Short mmCIF file of C-alpha atoms in Angstrom, two decimals:
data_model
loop_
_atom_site.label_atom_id
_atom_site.label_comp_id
_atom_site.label_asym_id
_atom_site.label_seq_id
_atom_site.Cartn_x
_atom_site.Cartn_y
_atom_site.Cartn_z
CA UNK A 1 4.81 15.66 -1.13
CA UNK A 2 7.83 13.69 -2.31
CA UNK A 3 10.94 12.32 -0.83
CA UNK A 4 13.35 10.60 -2.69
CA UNK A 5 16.87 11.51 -2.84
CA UNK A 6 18.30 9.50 -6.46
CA UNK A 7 18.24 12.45 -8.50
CA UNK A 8 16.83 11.06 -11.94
CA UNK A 9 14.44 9.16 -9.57
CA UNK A 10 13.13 12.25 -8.15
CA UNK A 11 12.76 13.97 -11.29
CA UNK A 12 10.92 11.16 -13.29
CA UNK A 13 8.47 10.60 -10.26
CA UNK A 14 8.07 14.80 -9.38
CA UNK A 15 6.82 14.96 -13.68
CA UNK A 16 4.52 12.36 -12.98
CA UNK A 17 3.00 14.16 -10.76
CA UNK A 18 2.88 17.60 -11.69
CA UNK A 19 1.17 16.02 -14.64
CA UNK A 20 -1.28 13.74 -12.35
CA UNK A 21 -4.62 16.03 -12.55
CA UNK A 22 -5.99 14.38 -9.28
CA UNK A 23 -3.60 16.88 -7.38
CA UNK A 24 -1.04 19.41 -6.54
CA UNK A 25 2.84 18.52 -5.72
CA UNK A 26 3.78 20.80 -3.05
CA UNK A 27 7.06 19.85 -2.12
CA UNK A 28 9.86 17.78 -3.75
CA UNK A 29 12.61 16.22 -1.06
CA UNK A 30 15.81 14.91 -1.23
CA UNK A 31 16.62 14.04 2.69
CA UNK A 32 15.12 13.35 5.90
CA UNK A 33 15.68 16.49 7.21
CA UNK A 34 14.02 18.35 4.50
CA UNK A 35 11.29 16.18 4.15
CA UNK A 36 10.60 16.69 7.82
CA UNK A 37 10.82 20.62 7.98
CA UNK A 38 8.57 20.43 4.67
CA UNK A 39 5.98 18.56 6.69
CA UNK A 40 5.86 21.33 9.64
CA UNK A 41 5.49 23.86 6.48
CA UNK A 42 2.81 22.35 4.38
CA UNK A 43 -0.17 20.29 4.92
CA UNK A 44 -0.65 17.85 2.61
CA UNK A 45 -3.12 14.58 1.89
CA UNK A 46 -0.42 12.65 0.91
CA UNK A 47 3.60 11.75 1.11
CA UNK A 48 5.40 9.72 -1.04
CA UNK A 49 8.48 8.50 -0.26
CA UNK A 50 11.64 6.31 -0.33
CA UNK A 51 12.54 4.74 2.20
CA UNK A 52 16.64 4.57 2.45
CA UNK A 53 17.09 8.62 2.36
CA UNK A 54 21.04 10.26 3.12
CA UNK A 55 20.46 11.01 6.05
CA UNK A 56 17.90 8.81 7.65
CA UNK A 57 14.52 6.44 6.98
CA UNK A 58 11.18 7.22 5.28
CA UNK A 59 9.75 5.35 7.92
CA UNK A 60 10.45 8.43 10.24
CA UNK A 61 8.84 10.71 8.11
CA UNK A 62 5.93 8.48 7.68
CA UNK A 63 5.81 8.88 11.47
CA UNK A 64 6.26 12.15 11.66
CA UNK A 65 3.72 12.78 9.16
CA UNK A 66 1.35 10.85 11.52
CA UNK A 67 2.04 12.67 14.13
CA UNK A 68 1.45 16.54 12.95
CA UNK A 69 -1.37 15.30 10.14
CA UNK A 70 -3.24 11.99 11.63
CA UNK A 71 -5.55 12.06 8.29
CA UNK A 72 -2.64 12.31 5.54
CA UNK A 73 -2.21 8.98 4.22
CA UNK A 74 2.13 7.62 2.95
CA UNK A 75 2.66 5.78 0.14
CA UNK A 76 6.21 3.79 0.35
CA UNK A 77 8.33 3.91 -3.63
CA UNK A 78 11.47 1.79 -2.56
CA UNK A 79 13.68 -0.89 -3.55
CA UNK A 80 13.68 -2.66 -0.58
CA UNK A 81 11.39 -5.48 -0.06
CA UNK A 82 12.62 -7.45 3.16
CA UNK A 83 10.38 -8.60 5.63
CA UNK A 84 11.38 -6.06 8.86
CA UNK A 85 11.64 -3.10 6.09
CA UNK A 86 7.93 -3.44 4.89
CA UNK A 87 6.42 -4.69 8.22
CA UNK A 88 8.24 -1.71 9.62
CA UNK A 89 6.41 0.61 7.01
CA UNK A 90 3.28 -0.45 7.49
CA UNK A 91 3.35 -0.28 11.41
CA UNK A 92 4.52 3.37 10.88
CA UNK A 93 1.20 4.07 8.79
CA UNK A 94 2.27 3.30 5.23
CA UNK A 95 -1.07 2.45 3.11
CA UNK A 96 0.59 1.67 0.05
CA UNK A 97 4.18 0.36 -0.85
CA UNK A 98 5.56 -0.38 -4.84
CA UNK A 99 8.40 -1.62 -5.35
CA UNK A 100 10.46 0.70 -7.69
CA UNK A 101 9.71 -1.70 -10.72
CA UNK A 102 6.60 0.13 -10.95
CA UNK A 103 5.75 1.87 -14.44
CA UNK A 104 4.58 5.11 -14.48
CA UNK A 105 0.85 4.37 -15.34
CA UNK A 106 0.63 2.02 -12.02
CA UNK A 107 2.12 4.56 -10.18
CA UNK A 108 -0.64 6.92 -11.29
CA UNK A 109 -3.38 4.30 -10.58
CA UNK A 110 -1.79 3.64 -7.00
CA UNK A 111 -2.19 7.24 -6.26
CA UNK A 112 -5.42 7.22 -7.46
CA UNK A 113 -6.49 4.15 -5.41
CA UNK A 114 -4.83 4.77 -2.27
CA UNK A 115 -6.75 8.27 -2.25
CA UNK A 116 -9.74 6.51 -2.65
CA UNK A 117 -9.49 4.73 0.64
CA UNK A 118 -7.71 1.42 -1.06
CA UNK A 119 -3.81 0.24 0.15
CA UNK A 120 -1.83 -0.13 -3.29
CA UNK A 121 0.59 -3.15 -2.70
CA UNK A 122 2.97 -4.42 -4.76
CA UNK A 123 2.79 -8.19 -5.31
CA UNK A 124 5.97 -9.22 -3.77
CA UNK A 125 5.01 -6.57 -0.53
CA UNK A 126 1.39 -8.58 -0.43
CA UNK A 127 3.64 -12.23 0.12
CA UNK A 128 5.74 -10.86 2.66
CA UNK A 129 3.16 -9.47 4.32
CA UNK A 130 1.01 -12.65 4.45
CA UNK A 131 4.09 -15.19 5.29
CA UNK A 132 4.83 -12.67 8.22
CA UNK A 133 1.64 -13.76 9.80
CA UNK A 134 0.84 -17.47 8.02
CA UNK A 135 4.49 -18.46 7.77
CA UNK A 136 4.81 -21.86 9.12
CA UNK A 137 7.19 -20.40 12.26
CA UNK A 138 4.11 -19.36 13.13
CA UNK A 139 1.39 -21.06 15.86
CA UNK A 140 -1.32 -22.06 13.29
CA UNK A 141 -4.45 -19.75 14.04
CA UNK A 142 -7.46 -20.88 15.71
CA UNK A 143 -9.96 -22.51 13.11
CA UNK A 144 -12.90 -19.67 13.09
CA UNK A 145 -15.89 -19.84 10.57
CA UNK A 146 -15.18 -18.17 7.35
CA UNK A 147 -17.33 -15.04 7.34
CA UNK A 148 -16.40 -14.62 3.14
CA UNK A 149 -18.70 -16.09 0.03
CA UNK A 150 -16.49 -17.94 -2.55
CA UNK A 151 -16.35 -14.88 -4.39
CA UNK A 152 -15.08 -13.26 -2.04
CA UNK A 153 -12.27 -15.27 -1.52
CA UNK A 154 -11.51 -15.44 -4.89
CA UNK A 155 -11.62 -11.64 -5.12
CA UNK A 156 -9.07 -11.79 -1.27
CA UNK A 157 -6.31 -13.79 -3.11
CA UNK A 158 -6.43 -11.11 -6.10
CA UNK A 159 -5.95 -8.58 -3.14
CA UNK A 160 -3.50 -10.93 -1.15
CA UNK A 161 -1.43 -11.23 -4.25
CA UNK A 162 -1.57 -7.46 -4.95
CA UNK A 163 -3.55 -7.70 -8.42
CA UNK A 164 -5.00 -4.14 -9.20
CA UNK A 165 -9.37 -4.38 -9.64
CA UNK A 166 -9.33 -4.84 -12.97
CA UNK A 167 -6.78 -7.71 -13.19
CA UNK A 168 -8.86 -9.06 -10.82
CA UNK A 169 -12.05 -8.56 -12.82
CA UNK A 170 -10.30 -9.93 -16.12
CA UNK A 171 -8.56 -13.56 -13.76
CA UNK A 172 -12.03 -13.87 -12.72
CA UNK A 173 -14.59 -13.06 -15.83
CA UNK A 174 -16.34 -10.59 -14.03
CA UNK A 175 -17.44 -6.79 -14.52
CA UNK A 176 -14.89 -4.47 -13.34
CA UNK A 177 -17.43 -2.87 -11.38
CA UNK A 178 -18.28 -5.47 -8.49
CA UNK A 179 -15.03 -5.64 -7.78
CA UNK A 180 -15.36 -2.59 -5.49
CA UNK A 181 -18.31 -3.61 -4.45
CA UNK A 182 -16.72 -7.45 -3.21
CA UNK A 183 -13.76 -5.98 -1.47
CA UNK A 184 -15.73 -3.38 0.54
CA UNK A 185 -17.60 -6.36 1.78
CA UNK A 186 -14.38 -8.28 2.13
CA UNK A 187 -13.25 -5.19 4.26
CA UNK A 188 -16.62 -4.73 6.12
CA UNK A 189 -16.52 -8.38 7.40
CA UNK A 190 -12.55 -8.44 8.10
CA UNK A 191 -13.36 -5.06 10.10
CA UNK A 192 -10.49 -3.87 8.15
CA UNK A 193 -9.42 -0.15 6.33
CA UNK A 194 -7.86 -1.13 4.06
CA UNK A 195 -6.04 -3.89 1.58
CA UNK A 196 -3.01 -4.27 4.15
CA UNK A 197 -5.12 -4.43 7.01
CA UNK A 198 -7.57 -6.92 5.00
CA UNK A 199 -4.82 -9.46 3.96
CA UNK A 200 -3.14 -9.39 7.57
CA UNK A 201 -6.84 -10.31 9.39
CA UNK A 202 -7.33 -12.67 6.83
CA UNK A 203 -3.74 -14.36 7.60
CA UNK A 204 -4.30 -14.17 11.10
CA UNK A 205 -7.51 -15.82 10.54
CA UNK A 206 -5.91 -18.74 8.61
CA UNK A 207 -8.10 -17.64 5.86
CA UNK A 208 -5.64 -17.33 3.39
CA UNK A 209 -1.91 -18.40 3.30
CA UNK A 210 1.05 -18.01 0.17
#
């Protein structure tokens, strides 16, 4: 499902996915309101939307969507990038949030890895979310024992900094494929879901810090 009420916006993101093979687009919003009674009307795996609708916030359809389908994950599309915006977003359950700079192919692969159980950030989302918890208004955390490898860390900041696997895999010199493999171990030993949930541990932690 899609909310986004800028007209050429909508259109140009609703092509992208009725081309996207991975799934179906069920419903195309332009409001709160209609975003809301399209929730009650179909259930769906996933909602994108904007965030600064008409008549309201995506952040109450992200709730909502909580609510009446727990298991449905929202991806945030927005311009907005300040600090109470995104934190706001991800409280509400938002596992993914690009800023509208996005092309269309990273769109396509942040659909594709937030459906695989990964948190698609955008960079500049990834620094506000680690200065909100490492910011230096902030009591540092208590010194704990660094559960990560080296490699692991190095693959965290790539995470942190919200570089997509294979970027990662190319900074580093590595194969593409133990990327996955690092970050579900990064994940296993933060105790966290996902990459949001992974960089905010690790800030808490005073593991890492932008």
């Amino acid at each position: 499902m899609l909310a986004e009420d800028d007209r050429p916006v909508r259109e140009r993101l609703a092509a992208l996915l009725r081309e996207w093979e991975g799934g179906e687009l069920l419903a195309v919003c332009s409001d709160l309101a209609e975003t809301l009674a399209a929730l009650q009307a179909h259930p769906v795996d996933l909602l994108i939307t904007d965030l600064k609708l008409p008549d309201g916030n995506g952040v109450e359809a992200i709730r909502a969507l909580r609510t009446a389908q727990p298991e449905a994950e929202a991806m945030v599309i927005s311009v907005l990038a300040d600090e109470g915006t995104v934190i706001d977003a991800i409280e509400a359950g938002a596992s993914g949030y690009l800023l509208k700079d996005a092309g269309s192919l990273d769109l396509v692969e942040a659909i594709t890895e937030l459906m695989a159980g990964r948190s698609p950030i955008s960079s500049r989302i990834a620094r506000v979310l680690v200065r909100r918890l490492g910011g230096p208004d902030k009591a540092d955390p208590t010194p704990v024992e660094n559960p990560l490898t080296t490699r692991e860390m190095d693959i965290l900041w790539g995470v942190a900094k919200g570089f997509t696997y294979g970027e990662i895999a190319d900074h580093l010199g590595i194969s593409r494929h133990t990327v996955p493999v690092h970050v579900r171990n990064i994940y296993r030993k933060l105790e966290a879901r996902n990459r949001s949930e992974a960089v905010f541990e690790a800030s808490r932690l005073g593991l890492i810090r932008l």
